[in-house]
Amino acid sequence: MTVKAEVQTFPLFINGQWQPASNEETFDVTNPATGQLVAKVAKGTVEDVDKAVQAAREAFDNTEWRNMSPKERANVLYNISYAIAESGEELAYLESVSSGATVRRISGNDILQMVDLFQTLAKFVLEYEFSETLPSPPFPGPAHNFIWREPIGVCAAITPWNLPMVIATWKIAPALAMGNTIVIKPASYTPLSTLKLAEIISQVVPPGVINVVTGAGGDVGEALIRHPQVDKVAFTGSTEVGRRVMELSAGTIKNTTLELGGKSPNIILEDADLSIALPGSLFGVFLHSGQLCESGTRLFVPDHLHDVIVEGLVNLASKIKPGNPLDPATDIGPVISKKQKESILSYIEAGKQEGATLVCGGREVKVPGCEEGHFIEPTIFTNVTNDMKIAREEIFGPVLSVIRYSDVDEAIKMANDTIYGLAAGVWTSDVNKAYEVARKLQAGVVWINDWHMLRNDAPFGGYKQSGIGREMGKHSLDAYTQVKHVHTSMVPELHRRNWYGLLFSE
Ligand code: NAP
């Protein structure tokens, strides 16, 4: 893929139409691989947030959108999946030039994953128990009782820059599947693919069902969360901003789901097949230059295998090639920004200062043709202890900390000694041992002899400060509904309603 010469302009997407920000201001989106200006994007205001929420409100309250049958809704989801597949190339381009993700990964995984998500949820919608009939109660008298699952209403989705399109669909797909409407605030580094996605989806759904307001998190993000007409907030981002989102949601007691940061532990047991565990562990940490929330950034290795494992890791890591993400031969692209690059390099410096040993990488890389890009070498530290800054804080870059252990219980104890609980992994030839370890690991997903294996039919989310709630799978449909209990009395005679005697003595 080649970079398009012209700088594109992206207005806001509200009520099925493109429109400029109310103050007509824009902000720049630049390519993190080249530093070149890619697009000018509308800088939304609080007024624009209100417009988008009103459009979503109107579509929810006053159209037939929420009342569609499961079959009609499944058809909508299938049609969205076909529309995404048709626009895959353009979406992959917009995603790559703003996020720095390789087109090899976006086209080879993300687009397919998004298409499959809408199709998977379409199947789930057809089987979903929208109404459950309860048996007649023994007390206080005969009655007919239902539990209905209903859409929540207007949902606000706030998404991060690391996996913008896929994470947006983790919110859009279940929200629409259950009859909600949505307003999305994408990360300011990477709004392009989400805007395009909204345009694509709007060909299939009524105006107002999907809206995108771009602009700064502290302005439009906060306004969206505070808005009294928003019924649910679904946030993915850092734990720090997640805390703020929770505080703001509390103002109007909003249904809130949070997908936050991680510092995921990866344990190699002594009977692991190292020919798979080593490339697998590097796949787990260096994919997308380490900017994936579920990256396995702390690697626990048995004392007596430490040297052979480290030698193998360094050998493999040196083969991972940073390059222009639009080149299909590139293994890893840049990190998102100069600020992020400096933050990662300062963590690498902190690792050295605290006494860890840098055995691989650790420097900025200059990629020919991408001299203004923000590239960092795959970096490995050994002699890391679990109390060091590089083992405790989420670096969100290509940095692996190798930590020794003497027995498995010690490894599990260190693995769980973190505020996070998003993902974890274990490598072993003994499946019983694997389950025993998996049971003890405090994480929302545990991979055995693999990494990054998210499935659209399985829930994803965090334990501890990695979040609240789950995305994908049937659990995500529950997260976009609320339950209503409906009671119909079957006792028409007043004198048989003896429970009224709790109030009336005569
Ligand atoms: P971030 O700084 O927390 O930002 C996430 C989103 O929140 C962006 O759209 C941002 O807008 C917005 N925002 C910032 N301040 C806000 C505020 N005060 N009120 C409302 N919204 C606000 O996270 P990031 O740096 O984009 O993404 C990286 C983080 O996401 C990492 O911690 C990673 O682990 C986490 N993550 C978690 C998952 C998961 O599924 N658990 C998946 C992916 C990423 P602006 O861009 O305009 O600032």
Coordinates of C-alpha atoms and ligand atoms in Angstrom, one line a residue:
M1 CA 0.0 0.0 0.0
T2 CA 1.2 3.5 -0.8
V3 CA 0.5 6.7 1.2
K4 CA -2.2 8.8 -0.5
A5 CA -0.8 12.2 -1.4
E6 CA -3.8 14.3 -0.4
V7 CA -4.7 15.3 3.1
Q8 CA -8.2 14.1 3.8
T9 CA -10.8 16.1 5.8
F10 CA -13.1 14.3 8.2
P11 CA -16.1 16.1 9.7
L12 CA -18.2 14.8 12.6
F13 CA -20.7 12.0 11.8
I14 CA -24.1 12.8 13.3
N15 CA -27.6 11.6 12.4
G16 CA -26.3 9.9 9.3
Q17 CA -24.6 13.0 7.9
W18 CA -21.1 14.5 7.8
Q19 CA -21.1 17.9 9.5
P20 CA -18.3 20.3 10.7
A21 CA -17.7 21.1 14.3
S22 CA -20.0 23.8 15.6
N23 CA -17.0 26.2 15.8
E24 CA -15.6 24.8 12.5
E25 CA -12.2 24.0 14.2
T26 CA -10.2 21.0 13.3
F27 CA -7.2 19.1 14.6
D28 CA -4.4 17.2 12.8
V29 CA -3.9 13.5 12.5
T30 CA -0.4 12.5 11.6
N31 CA 1.2 9.2 10.5
P32 CA 3.3 7.9 13.4
A33 CA 5.6 6.1 10.9
T34 CA 6.4 9.2 8.9
G35 CA 5.3 12.3 10.8
Q36 CA 3.3 13.4 7.7
L37 CA -0.1 15.0 8.0
V38 CA -2.8 12.5 7.0
A39 CA -6.0 14.3 7.8
K40 CA -7.7 17.2 9.3
V41 CA -10.5 16.2 11.7
A42 CA -13.4 18.2 13.2
K43 CA -12.7 19.2 16.7
G44 CA -16.1 18.6 18.3
T45 CA -17.5 20.8 21.1
V46 CA -19.9 20.2 24.0
E47 CA -22.6 21.5 21.6
D48 CA -21.8 18.8 19.1
V49 CA -21.9 16.2 21.8
D50 CA -25.4 17.3 22.6
K51 CA -26.4 17.2 18.9
A52 CA -25.1 13.7 18.6
V53 CA -26.8 12.5 21.8
Q54 CA -30.1 14.1 20.7
A55 CA -29.9 12.3 17.4
A56 CA -29.2 9.0 19.1
R57 CA -32.0 9.7 21.6
E58 CA -34.5 10.4 18.8
A59 CA -33.5 7.2 17.0
F60 CA -33.9 5.2 20.2
D61 CA -37.1 6.7 21.5
N62 CA -39.1 7.5 18.4
T63 CA -38.3 5.0 15.7
E64 CA -38.9 1.3 15.2
W65 CA -35.1 0.6 15.6
R66 CA -35.4 -0.8 19.2
N67 CA -38.4 -2.9 18.3
M68 CA -37.0 -4.9 15.4
S69 CA -37.4 -8.7 15.6
P70 CA -34.3 -10.8 16.3
K71 CA -34.4 -12.0 12.7
E72 CA -34.5 -8.5 11.3
R73 CA -31.7 -7.5 13.6
A74 CA -29.6 -10.5 12.7
N75 CA -30.0 -9.5 9.0
V76 CA -28.8 -5.9 9.9
L77 CA -25.7 -7.4 11.6
Y78 CA -25.0 -9.7 8.6
N79 CA -25.3 -6.7 6.2
I80 CA -22.9 -4.6 8.3
S81 CA -20.4 -7.5 8.2
Y82 CA -20.6 -7.6 4.4
A83 CA -20.2 -3.8 4.1
I84 CA -17.1 -3.9 6.3
A85 CA -15.6 -6.7 4.2
E86 CA -16.2 -4.7 1.0
S87 CA -14.5 -1.6 2.5
G88 CA -11.7 -3.7 4.1
E89 CA -8.9 -2.1 2.1
E90 CA -9.8 1.5 2.8
L91 CA -10.4 0.8 6.5
A92 CA -7.0 -1.0 6.7
Y93 CA -5.3 2.0 5.1
L94 CA -6.9 4.6 7.4
E95 CA -6.1 2.4 10.5
S96 CA -2.5 1.9 9.5
V97 CA -1.6 5.5 8.6
S98 CA -3.0 6.8 11.9
S99 CA -2.2 4.0 14.4
G100 CA 1.0 2.6 12.9
A101 CA -0.3 -0.9 12.9
T102 CA 1.0 -3.1 10.1
V103 CA -1.4 -3.6 7.1
R104 CA -0.3 -7.3 7.4
R105 CA -2.0 -7.5 10.8
I106 CA -5.0 -5.3 10.0
S107 CA -5.8 -7.1 6.7
G108 CA -4.8 -10.5 7.9
N109 CA -6.6 -10.3 11.2
D110 CA -8.5 -7.2 12.3
I111 CA -10.8 -6.9 9.3
L112 CA -11.6 -10.6 9.4
Q113 CA -12.2 -10.4 13.1
M114 CA -14.6 -7.5 12.8
V115 CA -16.6 -9.2 10.0
D116 CA -16.8 -12.3 12.1
L117 CA -17.9 -10.4 15.2
F118 CA -21.0 -9.0 13.5
Q119 CA -21.8 -12.5 12.1
T120 CA -21.2 -14.2 15.5
L121 CA -23.5 -11.7 17.3
A122 CA -26.1 -12.1 14.5
K123 CA -26.2 -15.9 15.4
F124 CA -26.4 -15.1 19.1
V125 CA -29.2 -12.7 18.6
L126 CA -31.3 -15.4 17.0
E127 CA -30.9 -17.6 20.0
Y128 CA -31.0 -14.9 22.7
E129 CA -33.5 -15.2 25.5
F130 CA -35.2 -11.8 25.2
S131 CA -38.1 -13.0 27.3
E132 CA -38.1 -15.7 30.0
T133 CA -41.3 -17.1 31.5
L134 CA -41.0 -18.0 35.2
P135 CA -43.0 -20.8 36.9
S136 CA -46.1 -19.7 38.8
P137 CA -45.0 -18.6 42.2
P138 CA -46.0 -20.5 45.4
F139 CA -46.5 -17.3 47.3
P140 CA -48.4 -15.0 47.6
G141 CA -50.8 -16.2 44.8
P142 CA -51.1 -17.4 41.2
A143 CA -49.4 -15.1 38.8
H144 CA -47.7 -15.0 35.4
N145 CA -44.2 -13.6 35.5
F146 CA -41.8 -12.7 32.7
I147 CA -38.3 -11.4 32.7
W148 CA -37.7 -9.2 29.6
R149 CA -34.3 -8.1 28.4
E150 CA -34.5 -4.6 26.9
P151 CA -32.0 -2.3 25.3
I152 CA -30.5 0.3 27.6
G153 CA -30.8 3.3 25.3
V154 CA -28.2 5.7 24.2
C155 CA -24.7 4.3 24.7
A156 CA -21.5 6.3 24.8
A157 CA -18.4 4.5 23.6
I158 CA -14.9 6.0 24.3
T159 CA -12.1 4.2 22.6
P160 CA -8.2 4.1 22.7
W161 CA -5.6 4.6 19.9
N162 CA -4.0 1.2 20.0
L163 CA -6.6 -0.9 18.3
P164 CA -9.1 1.7 17.3
M165 CA -11.4 -0.1 14.9
V166 CA -11.6 -3.5 16.5
I167 CA -12.3 -2.0 19.9
A168 CA -14.9 0.3 18.5
T169 CA -16.7 -2.8 17.0
W170 CA -16.5 -4.5 20.4
K171 CA -18.9 -1.8 21.5
I172 CA -20.9 -1.0 18.3
A173 CA -21.8 -4.6 17.5
P174 CA -23.4 -5.6 20.8
A175 CA -25.0 -2.2 21.2
L176 CA -26.7 -2.4 17.8
A177 CA -27.4 -6.2 18.3
M178 CA -29.6 -5.4 21.3
G179 CA -31.4 -2.3 19.8
N180 CA -29.4 0.5 21.4
T181 CA -28.1 3.6 19.7
I182 CA -24.5 4.8 20.1
V183 CA -22.3 7.9 20.1
I184 CA -18.6 7.1 19.8
K185 CA -15.6 9.3 20.9
P186 CA -12.5 7.8 19.3
A187 CA -9.0 8.6 20.5
S188 CA -7.6 11.8 19.0
Y189 CA -4.6 10.1 17.5
T190 CA -6.8 7.6 15.5
P191 CA -10.3 8.8 14.7
L192 CA -10.2 8.1 10.9
S193 CA -11.1 4.4 10.7
T194 CA -13.9 4.8 13.3
L195 CA -15.4 7.7 11.2
K196 CA -15.3 5.6 8.1
L197 CA -16.8 2.6 9.9
A198 CA -19.7 4.8 11.1
E199 CA -20.4 5.9 7.5
I200 CA -20.3 2.3 6.3
I201 CA -22.6 1.1 9.1
S202 CA -25.0 4.0 8.5
Q203 CA -25.8 2.6 5.0
V204 CA -27.5 -0.3 6.9
V205 CA -29.1 1.4 10.0
P206 CA -31.4 4.4 10.3
P207 CA -30.0 7.9 10.9
G208 CA -29.0 8.6 14.5
V209 CA -28.3 5.0 15.4
I210 CA -24.6 5.5 15.0
N211 CA -22.8 8.8 15.6
V212 CA -19.2 9.8 16.0
V213 CA -17.9 13.0 17.8
T214 CA -14.2 13.6 17.5
G215 CA -12.2 15.9 19.8
A216 CA -10.3 15.9 23.1
G217 CA -11.2 13.4 25.8
G218 CA -11.2 16.0 28.5
D219 CA -13.8 18.0 26.5
V220 CA -16.1 15.9 24.4
G221 CA -15.3 12.7 26.2
E222 CA -16.3 14.2 29.6
A223 CA -19.3 15.9 28.1
L224 CA -20.5 12.6 26.7
I225 CA -20.2 10.8 30.0
R226 CA -21.9 13.6 31.9
H227 CA -24.7 14.0 29.5
P228 CA -28.1 13.2 31.2
Q229 CA -29.5 11.6 28.1
V230 CA -26.7 9.0 27.8
D231 CA -27.7 5.8 29.5
K232 CA -24.6 3.7 29.3
V233 CA -20.8 4.3 29.1
A234 CA -18.4 1.8 27.6
F235 CA -14.8 2.9 28.0
T236 CA -11.6 1.3 26.8
G237 CA -8.4 3.0 27.8
S238 CA -5.9 3.5 30.6
T239 CA -6.7 2.6 34.2
E240 CA -6.0 6.2 35.1
V241 CA -8.6 7.7 32.7
G242 CA -10.9 4.8 33.7
R243 CA -11.0 6.1 37.2
R244 CA -12.0 9.5 36.0
V245 CA -14.7 7.9 33.8
M246 CA -16.1 6.1 36.8
E247 CA -16.2 9.3 38.8
L248 CA -18.0 11.1 36.0
S249 CA -20.5 8.3 35.5
A250 CA -21.3 8.4 39.2
G251 CA -22.9 11.8 38.7
T252 CA -25.9 10.3 36.8
I253 CA -25.4 6.7 38.1
K254 CA -24.7 5.4 34.6
N255 CA -24.3 1.8 33.7
T256 CA -20.6 1.7 33.0
T257 CA -18.2 -0.9 31.6
L258 CA -14.4 -0.4 31.7
E259 CA -11.7 -2.2 29.8
L260 CA -8.4 -0.9 31.1
G261 CA -4.7 -1.5 31.3
G262 CA -2.7 -4.7 32.0
K263 CA 0.7 -6.0 33.0
S264 CA 0.1 -9.5 32.1
P265 CA 2.2 -12.4 33.4
N266 CA 3.5 -15.2 31.2
I267 CA 4.9 -18.3 32.9
I268 CA 7.1 -20.8 31.2
L269 CA 7.1 -24.1 33.1
E270 CA 10.1 -26.4 33.0
D271 CA 8.4 -29.0 30.8
A272 CA 7.4 -26.4 28.2
D273 CA 8.3 -27.0 24.5
L274 CA 10.7 -24.1 24.1
S275 CA 10.5 -24.3 20.3
I276 CA 6.9 -22.9 20.6
A277 CA 7.1 -21.1 24.0
L278 CA 9.9 -18.7 22.9
P279 CA 8.4 -17.4 19.6
G280 CA 5.0 -17.6 21.3
S281 CA 6.1 -15.4 24.2
L282 CA 7.6 -12.8 21.9
F283 CA 4.5 -12.9 19.8
G284 CA 2.7 -12.2 23.1
V285 CA 4.7 -9.1 23.9
F286 CA 6.0 -7.5 20.7
L287 CA 3.0 -7.7 18.4
H288 CA 2.0 -4.1 17.5
S289 CA 5.2 -2.9 19.2
G290 CA 3.9 -4.0 22.6
Q291 CA 0.9 -1.6 22.4
L292 CA -1.8 -4.2 23.1
C293 CA -3.5 -4.2 26.5
E294 CA -3.2 -8.0 26.9
S295 CA 0.5 -8.1 26.0
G296 CA 2.5 -10.6 28.1
T297 CA 5.1 -8.1 29.5
R298 CA 6.3 -10.1 32.5
L299 CA 7.9 -13.4 31.6
F300 CA 8.5 -15.8 34.5
V301 CA 11.2 -18.5 33.7
P302 CA 12.5 -21.4 35.8
D303 CA 16.0 -20.6 37.3
H304 CA 17.8 -23.5 35.7
L305 CA 16.4 -22.7 32.2
H306 CA 17.0 -19.0 32.5
D307 CA 20.1 -18.7 30.3
V308 CA 18.9 -21.0 27.5
I309 CA 15.6 -19.2 27.4
V310 CA 17.1 -15.7 27.3
E311 CA 19.6 -16.7 24.6
G312 CA 16.7 -18.1 22.5
L313 CA 14.6 -15.0 23.1
V314 CA 17.4 -12.6 22.1
N315 CA 18.1 -14.5 19.0
L316 CA 14.5 -14.5 17.9
A317 CA 13.8 -10.8 18.9
S318 CA 16.7 -9.6 16.8
K319 CA 14.9 -11.0 13.7
I320 CA 11.8 -8.8 14.3
K321 CA 12.0 -6.0 11.7
P322 CA 10.6 -2.5 12.4
G323 CA 9.5 -0.7 9.2
N324 CA 6.9 1.2 7.4
P325 CA 3.6 -0.4 8.5
L326 CA 2.2 -0.1 4.9
D327 CA 4.9 -2.4 3.7
P328 CA 3.6 -6.0 4.0
A329 CA 7.1 -7.2 4.8
T330 CA 7.2 -5.1 8.0
D331 CA 7.0 -7.0 11.3
I332 CA 6.4 -4.1 13.7
G333 CA 5.5 -0.4 13.1
P334 CA 6.2 2.7 15.1
V335 CA 4.8 3.5 18.5
I336 CA 1.9 6.0 18.4
S337 CA 3.7 9.3 19.1
K338 CA 6.8 11.1 20.1
K339 CA 5.4 11.4 23.6
Q340 CA 4.8 7.7 23.8
K341 CA 8.3 7.0 22.5
E342 CA 9.8 9.2 25.1
S343 CA 7.7 7.6 27.8
I344 CA 8.9 4.1 26.7
L345 CA 12.5 5.2 26.5
S346 CA 12.3 6.7 30.1
Y347 CA 11.0 3.3 31.3
I348 CA 14.0 1.6 29.7
E349 CA 16.2 4.1 31.5
A350 CA 14.4 3.3 34.7
G351 CA 15.0 -0.4 34.2
K352 CA 18.7 0.2 33.8
Q353 CA 18.8 2.5 36.9
E354 CA 17.0 -0.1 39.0
G355 CA 19.6 -2.7 38.2
A356 CA 17.9 -4.8 35.5
T357 CA 20.2 -6.0 32.7
L358 CA 19.4 -4.9 29.1
V359 CA 20.1 -7.9 26.9
C360 CA 18.4 -6.8 23.7
G361 CA 17.3 -3.5 22.0
G362 CA 16.5 -0.5 24.2
R363 CA 17.1 2.2 21.6
E364 CA 15.1 4.2 19.1
V365 CA 15.4 3.0 15.5
K366 CA 15.7 5.1 12.4
V367 CA 13.8 3.4 9.6
P368 CA 14.9 4.4 6.1
G369 CA 12.2 6.4 4.4
C370 CA 10.5 6.9 7.8
E371 CA 13.1 9.1 9.5
E372 CA 10.4 11.1 11.3
G373 CA 8.7 8.0 12.7
H374 CA 8.7 6.8 16.3
F375 CA 10.3 3.3 16.2
I376 CA 11.8 1.4 19.1
E377 CA 13.7 -1.8 19.0
P378 CA 12.2 -4.9 20.6
T379 CA 13.7 -4.7 24.1
I380 CA 14.4 -7.4 26.7
F381 CA 15.5 -7.0 30.3
T382 CA 16.8 -9.8 32.5
N383 CA 17.5 -9.7 36.3
V384 CA 14.2 -8.0 36.7
T385 CA 12.5 -8.3 40.1
N386 CA 8.7 -8.0 40.4
D387 CA 9.0 -4.9 42.5
M388 CA 10.8 -2.8 39.8
K389 CA 9.0 0.0 38.0
I390 CA 9.3 -1.9 34.7
A391 CA 7.6 -4.9 36.2
R392 CA 4.8 -2.9 37.9
E393 CA 3.7 -0.2 35.5
E394 CA 2.2 -0.6 32.1
I395 CA 4.8 0.6 29.6
F396 CA 2.7 0.1 26.5
G397 CA 5.8 -0.4 24.3
P398 CA 8.1 -3.2 23.1
V399 CA 9.7 -4.0 26.4
L400 CA 9.8 -7.5 28.0
S401 CA 10.9 -8.1 31.6
V402 CA 12.3 -11.6 32.3
I403 CA 11.9 -12.6 36.0
R404 CA 13.4 -15.8 37.5
Y405 CA 11.5 -18.2 39.7
S406 CA 12.6 -21.2 41.7
D407 CA 9.2 -23.0 42.1
V408 CA 5.8 -22.7 40.4
D409 CA 4.0 -21.4 43.5
E410 CA 6.5 -18.5 43.6
A411 CA 5.9 -17.8 39.9
I412 CA 2.1 -17.7 40.5
K413 CA 2.5 -15.5 43.6
M414 CA 4.6 -13.0 41.6
A415 CA 2.2 -13.2 38.6
N416 CA -0.7 -12.2 40.7
D417 CA 1.2 -9.5 42.6
T418 CA 0.0 -6.6 40.4
I419 CA -2.9 -4.2 40.4
Y420 CA -3.9 -5.6 37.0
G421 CA -5.7 -8.8 35.9
L422 CA -6.4 -8.6 32.2
A423 CA -4.5 -11.7 30.7
A424 CA -2.1 -14.4 31.7
G425 CA -0.4 -17.4 30.1
V426 CA 1.3 -20.6 30.9
W427 CA 3.5 -22.8 28.7
T428 CA 3.7 -26.5 29.6
S429 CA 3.4 -30.0 28.1
D430 CA 1.2 -31.2 31.0
V431 CA -2.4 -30.1 30.5
N432 CA -3.4 -30.9 34.1
K433 CA -0.6 -28.7 35.4
A434 CA -1.7 -26.0 33.0
Y435 CA -5.3 -26.0 34.3
E436 CA -4.0 -26.0 37.9
V437 CA -2.0 -22.9 37.2
A438 CA -4.8 -21.3 35.1
R439 CA -7.2 -21.7 38.0
K440 CA -4.8 -19.8 40.3
L441 CA -4.0 -16.9 37.9
Q442 CA -6.1 -13.8 38.6
A443 CA -6.9 -12.7 35.0
G444 CA -9.9 -12.4 32.7
V445 CA -8.3 -14.7 30.1
V446 CA -5.6 -17.4 30.5
W447 CA -3.8 -18.7 27.4
I448 CA -2.2 -22.1 27.6
N449 CA 0.6 -22.6 25.1
D450 CA -0.4 -19.5 23.1
W451 CA -1.1 -15.7 23.3
H452 CA -3.5 -13.1 21.9
M453 CA -6.1 -15.7 21.1
L454 CA -9.2 -13.6 21.6
R455 CA -12.5 -15.1 20.2
N456 CA -15.6 -13.3 19.2
D457 CA -17.7 -15.9 21.0
A458 CA -15.7 -15.7 24.2
P459 CA -15.8 -12.9 26.8
F460 CA -12.9 -10.5 27.2
G461 CA -12.3 -8.2 30.2
G462 CA -10.3 -7.7 33.3
Y463 CA -10.0 -8.8 36.9
K464 CA -8.9 -6.2 39.5
Q465 CA -8.0 -2.8 38.1
S466 CA -8.1 -4.0 34.5
G467 CA -11.7 -3.3 34.3
I468 CA -15.4 -4.0 35.0
G469 CA -17.5 -6.1 32.6
R470 CA -16.8 -8.2 29.6
E471 CA -16.9 -7.6 25.8
M472 CA -17.5 -10.0 23.0
G473 CA -19.4 -13.3 23.3
K474 CA -22.9 -13.6 24.8
H475 CA -21.7 -11.7 27.8
S476 CA -21.5 -8.6 25.7
L477 CA -25.1 -8.8 24.7
D478 CA -26.1 -8.9 28.4
A479 CA -23.9 -5.8 28.9
Y480 CA -26.1 -3.8 26.5
T481 CA -29.5 -4.8 28.0
Q482 CA -31.3 -4.2 31.1
V483 CA -33.7 -6.6 32.7
K484 CA -37.3 -6.0 33.5
H485 CA -39.5 -8.2 35.6
V486 CA -43.2 -8.1 34.6
H487 CA -45.8 -9.6 37.0
T488 CA -49.4 -10.3 36.0
S489 CA -51.7 -11.3 38.8
M490 CA -54.0 -14.2 38.2
V491 CA -56.2 -13.6 41.3
P492 CA -59.2 -11.5 40.2
E493 CA -61.1 -11.7 43.6
L494 CA -60.2 -9.2 46.3
H495 CA -61.0 -11.6 49.1
R496 CA -58.4 -14.1 47.9
R497 CA -55.7 -11.4 48.0
N498 CA -54.9 -12.1 51.7
W499 CA -51.5 -10.3 51.3
Y500 CA -53.4 -7.0 51.2
G501 CA -54.0 -7.7 54.9
L502 CA -50.4 -6.6 55.4
L503 CA -51.8 -3.0 55.0
F504 CA -55.6 -3.2 55.6
S505 CA -56.7 -4.7 58.9
E506 CA -60.4 -4.8 57.8
Ligands
NAP1 P1 -6.4 6.8 27.4 O1 -5.4 7.9 27.4 O2 -7.0 6.4 28.7 O3 -7.5 7.3 26.3 C1 -8.6 6.5 26.0 C2 -9.7 7.3 25.5 O4 -10.2 8.1 26.5 C3 -9.4 8.3 24.3 O5 -10.4 8.4 23.4 C4 -9.2 9.6 25.1 O6 -9.4 10.7 24.3 C5 -10.3 9.5 26.1 N1 -10.1 10.4 27.3 C6 -9.0 10.9 27.8 N2 -9.2 11.6 28.9 C7 -10.6 11.5 29.1 C8 -11.4 12.1 30.1 N3 -11.0 12.8 31.1 N4 -12.8 11.8 30.0 C9 -13.2 11.0 29.0 N5 -12.4 10.5 28.0 C10 -11.1 10.7 28.1 O7 -5.8 5.5 26.7 P2 -5.0 5.4 25.4 O8 -3.7 5.9 25.7 O9 -5.8 5.9 24.2 O10 -4.9 3.8 25.2 C11 -4.0 3.0 25.8 C12 -4.6 2.4 27.1 O11 -5.8 1.6 26.8 C13 -3.7 1.3 27.7 O12 -3.7 1.5 29.1 C14 -4.3 0.0 27.4 O13 -3.9 -1.0 28.3 C15 -5.7 0.3 27.4 N6 -6.5 -0.7 26.6 C16 -7.2 -1.6 27.2 C17 -7.9 -2.5 26.5 C18 -8.8 -3.6 27.1 O14 -9.6 -4.2 26.4 N7 -8.7 -3.8 28.4 C19 -7.8 -2.6 25.1 C20 -7.0 -1.6 24.5 C21 -6.3 -0.6 25.3 P3 -8.1 11.5 23.6 O15 -7.5 10.6 22.7 O16 -8.7 12.7 23.0 O17 -7.2 11.9 24.8

